[in-house]
């Protein structure tokens, strides 16, 4: 069977876009850590750490097409081989219920 060429190629994001997103994430991290006012919320845009740190980090992850880190991928593939035993109903012999009328 021929595998898809999409799986065989490792896609790398554009370095210019990656650099901008990385700088935005690091600047947001610096603002949230250094300036206490940036840990609050704004009436216009809401919770500031989401926009200063969360969104740039999710954009950075999206540039890599939401791939998991290599350590997580190998751990997850190893866990997929194990199967949990299926629960079974135990049959107990009922004592005293099967009394026949003589």
XYZ file of N, CA and C in Angstrom:
306
model
N 0.822 -1.182 0.000
C 0.000 0.000 0.000
C 0.866 1.245 0.000
N 0.463 2.178 -0.750
C 1.189 3.438 -0.798
C 0.643 4.382 0.267
N 1.542 4.959 1.035
C 1.106 5.893 2.052
C 0.934 7.272 1.440
N 0.152 8.057 2.086
C -0.102 9.404 1.610
C 1.189 10.219 1.686
N 1.432 11.025 0.684
C 2.637 11.851 0.693
C 2.519 12.949 1.746
N 1.290 13.267 2.144
C 1.103 14.283 3.167
C 1.656 13.814 4.511
N 1.542 12.529 4.802
C 2.067 12.012 6.064
C 3.583 11.900 6.046
N 4.149 11.705 4.882
C 5.591 11.514 4.790
C 6.357 12.822 4.898
N 5.758 13.928 4.486
C 6.459 15.203 4.526
C 6.233 15.869 5.874
N 7.282 16.471 6.372
C 7.192 17.228 7.614
C 6.990 18.676 7.214
N 5.855 19.211 7.602
C 5.528 20.572 7.204
C 6.039 21.552 8.248
N 6.787 22.522 7.789
C 7.311 23.560 8.654
C 6.621 24.870 8.309
N 6.252 25.645 9.326
C 5.599 26.924 9.046
C 6.583 27.935 8.471
N 6.014 28.975 7.903
C 6.821 30.057 7.343
C 7.616 30.707 8.477
N 8.931 30.829 8.341
C 9.751 31.357 9.437
C 9.403 32.797 9.818
N 8.947 33.599 8.861
C 8.607 34.989 9.175
C 7.364 35.064 10.064
N 6.367 34.255 9.732
C 5.149 34.229 10.547
C 5.447 33.624 11.909
N 6.242 32.566 11.917
C 6.609 31.912 13.171
C 7.344 32.879 14.095
N 8.237 33.678 13.548
C 8.987 34.646 14.354
C 8.056 35.690 14.962
N 7.091 36.184 14.183
C 6.147 37.181 14.709
C 5.287 36.600 15.823
N 4.800 35.399 15.621
C 3.950 34.773 16.643
C 4.759 34.460 17.890
N 5.975 33.994 17.713
C 6.840 33.698 18.858
C 7.149 34.970 19.650
N 7.433 36.076 18.950
C 7.712 37.333 19.635
C 6.485 37.863 20.358
N 5.296 37.684 19.764
C 4.061 38.121 20.422
C 3.814 37.298 21.690
N 4.062 35.990 21.632
C 3.865 35.139 22.811
C 4.856 35.500 23.911
N 6.095 35.729 23.557
C 7.100 36.080 24.573
C 6.851 37.470 25.147
N 6.417 38.413 24.318
C 6.088 39.749 24.824
C 4.880 39.681 25.755
N 3.880 38.895 25.395
C 2.714 38.722 26.264
C 3.089 38.071 27.585
N 3.972 37.083 27.544
C 4.440 36.444 28.769
C 5.167 37.448 29.660
N 6.024 38.273 29.053
C 6.747 39.285 29.830
C 5.780 40.293 30.445
N 4.767 40.723 29.688
C 3.802 41.672 30.231
C 3.008 41.074 31.391
N 2.569 39.847 31.244
C 1.773 39.219 32.295
C 2.618 38.988 33.550
N 3.875 38.624 33.387
C 4.729 38.368 34.550
C 5.192 39.639 35.252
N 5.473 40.691 34.478
C 6.086 41.884 35.046
C 5.057 42.927 35.477
N 4.011 43.107 34.719
C 3.058 44.187 34.961
C 1.766 43.614 35.551
N 1.504 43.836 36.833
C 0.326 43.241 37.486
C -1.007 43.648 36.859
N -1.086 44.810 36.257
C -2.335 45.254 35.636
C -2.708 44.380 34.433
N -1.726 43.724 33.841
C -1.996 42.878 32.677
C -2.544 41.507 33.078
N -2.651 41.236 34.381
C -3.230 39.973 34.851
C -4.727 40.100 35.086
N -5.267 41.294 34.880
C -6.675 41.547 35.134
C -7.508 41.382 33.880
N -8.580 42.153 33.834
C -9.451 42.085 32.668
C -9.796 43.499 32.207
N -10.205 43.588 30.972
C -10.574 44.852 30.359
C -12.066 44.804 30.026
N -12.706 45.946 30.096
C -14.131 45.996 29.758
C -14.345 45.761 28.264
N -13.368 46.075 27.452
C -13.524 45.948 26.000
C -13.218 44.546 25.491
N -12.111 43.972 25.952
C -11.709 42.686 25.359
C -11.738 41.519 26.332
N -11.974 41.752 27.597
C -12.088 40.649 28.547
C -10.796 40.368 29.294
N -10.574 39.102 29.596
C -9.432 38.689 30.409
C -8.142 38.866 29.614
N -7.252 39.703 30.091
C -6.052 40.070 29.343
C -5.040 38.934 29.154
N -4.778 38.058 30.148
C -3.829 36.969 29.880
C -4.261 36.051 28.738
N -5.559 35.937 28.504
C -6.024 35.146 27.364
C -5.522 35.742 26.059
N -5.637 37.046 25.927
C -5.252 37.697 24.676
C -3.755 37.929 24.579
N -3.097 38.156 25.703
C -1.659 38.422 25.677
C -0.817 37.169 25.612
N -1.334 36.067 26.147
C -0.538 34.852 26.221
C -1.230 33.654 25.576
N -2.490 33.446 25.874
C -3.202 32.266 25.381
C -3.382 32.241 23.877
N -3.814 33.350 23.308
C -4.044 33.379 21.861
C -2.751 33.288 21.049
N -1.679 34.009 21.424
C -0.429 33.794 20.674
C 0.120 32.373 20.794
N -0.049 31.742 21.974
C 0.423 30.365 22.115
C -0.410 29.401 21.278
N -1.710 29.624 21.215
C -2.542 28.751 20.383
C -2.262 28.988 18.899
N -1.937 30.216 18.510
C -1.553 30.481 17.120
C -0.231 29.800 16.784
N 0.694 29.798 17.736
C 1.979 29.131 17.547
C 1.758 27.638 17.339
N 0.883 27.044 18.140
C 0.569 25.625 18.017
C -0.156 25.342 16.707
N -1.008 26.271 16.273
C -1.741 26.096 15.019
C -0.804 26.156 13.810
N 0.270 26.915 13.919
C 1.237 26.958 12.814
C 1.865 25.590 12.580
N 1.954 24.793 13.603
C 2.482 23.439 13.470
C 1.371 22.422 13.268
N 0.186 22.881 12.904
C -0.991 22.052 12.588
C -1.398 21.163 13.758
N -1.334 21.719 14.962
C -1.813 21.086 16.183
C -1.183 19.721 16.442
N 0.077 19.551 16.074
C 0.777 18.301 16.368
C 1.173 18.276 17.835
N 1.146 17.087 18.405
C 1.596 16.915 19.780
C 3.113 16.805 19.807
N 3.752 17.166 20.916
C 5.199 16.960 21.016
C 5.545 15.486 20.876
N 6.762 15.205 20.455
C 7.184 13.834 20.162
C 7.070 12.927 21.390
N 7.380 13.437 22.561
C 7.301 12.609 23.776
C 5.862 12.184 24.047
N 4.907 13.063 23.799
C 3.501 12.726 24.019
C 3.012 11.731 22.985
N 3.492 11.881 21.740
C 3.052 10.965 20.687
C 3.506 9.543 20.964
N 4.752 9.361 21.404
C 5.245 8.010 21.669
C 4.556 7.412 22.886
N 4.289 8.216 23.902
C 3.597 7.712 25.082
C 2.170 7.317 24.728
N 1.521 8.100 23.899
C 0.141 7.811 23.522
C 0.054 6.588 22.620
N 1.013 6.395 21.728
C 0.993 5.220 20.867
C 1.236 3.955 21.677
N 2.091 4.036 22.691
C 2.340 2.873 23.541
C 1.138 2.517 24.383
N 0.375 3.526 24.797
C -0.803 3.274 25.628
C -1.950 2.710 24.794
N -1.932 2.936 23.495
C -3.018 2.447 22.655
C -2.978 0.946 22.441
N -1.837 0.325 22.684
C -1.713 -1.115 22.470
C -2.338 -1.919 23.600
N -2.398 -1.346 24.781
C -2.973 -2.055 25.918
C -4.484 -1.945 25.879
N -5.127 -2.999 26.284
C -6.573 -2.978 26.362
C -6.993 -3.257 27.790
N -8.014 -2.552 28.215
C -8.543 -2.794 29.546
C -9.394 -4.049 29.517
N -9.312 -4.852 30.546
C -10.174 -6.035 30.570
C -11.633 -5.610 30.709
N -12.484 -6.318 30.013
C -13.900 -5.990 30.040
C -14.516 -6.485 31.341
N -15.385 -5.691 31.899
C -16.046 -6.080 33.143
C -17.009 -7.221 32.863
N -17.045 -8.164 33.756
C -17.919 -9.317 33.595
C -18.850 -9.418 34.789
N -20.031 -9.837 34.510
C -21.014 -10.012 35.567
C -20.765 -11.361 36.246
N -20.684 -11.326 37.542
C -20.463 -12.553 38.291
C -21.800 -13.230 38.554
N -21.821 -14.517 38.381
C -23.041 -15.274 38.648
C -22.884 -15.994 39.968
N -23.666 -15.579 40.908
C -23.636 -16.204 42.225
C -24.762 -17.215 42.317
N -24.478 -18.317 42.937
C -25.515 -19.328 43.162
C -26.413 -18.828 44.289
N -27.669 -18.750 44.004
C -28.615 -18.287 45.016
C -29.016 -19.468 45.891
N -28.808 -19.318 47.130
C -29.109 -20.387 48.065
C -30.490 -20.147 48.684
N -31.291 -21.207 48.710
C -32.574 -21.116 49.359
C -33.683 -20.586 48.489
N -33.385 -20.145 47.286
C -34.444 -19.606 46.436
C -35.039 -20.677 45.535
N -34.324 -21.722 45.321
C -34.818 -22.766 44.421
C -35.408 -23.924 45.226
N -36.272 -23.629 46.121
C -36.895 -24.668 46.950
C -38.131 -25.170 46.211
N -38.202 -26.466 46.031
C -39.346 -27.053 45.312
C -40.428 -27.441 46.294
N -41.628 -27.252 45.867
C -42.766 -27.704 46.700
C -42.940 -29.195 46.497
N -43.037 -29.941 47.571
C -43.137 -31.392 47.449
C -44.555 -31.890 47.488
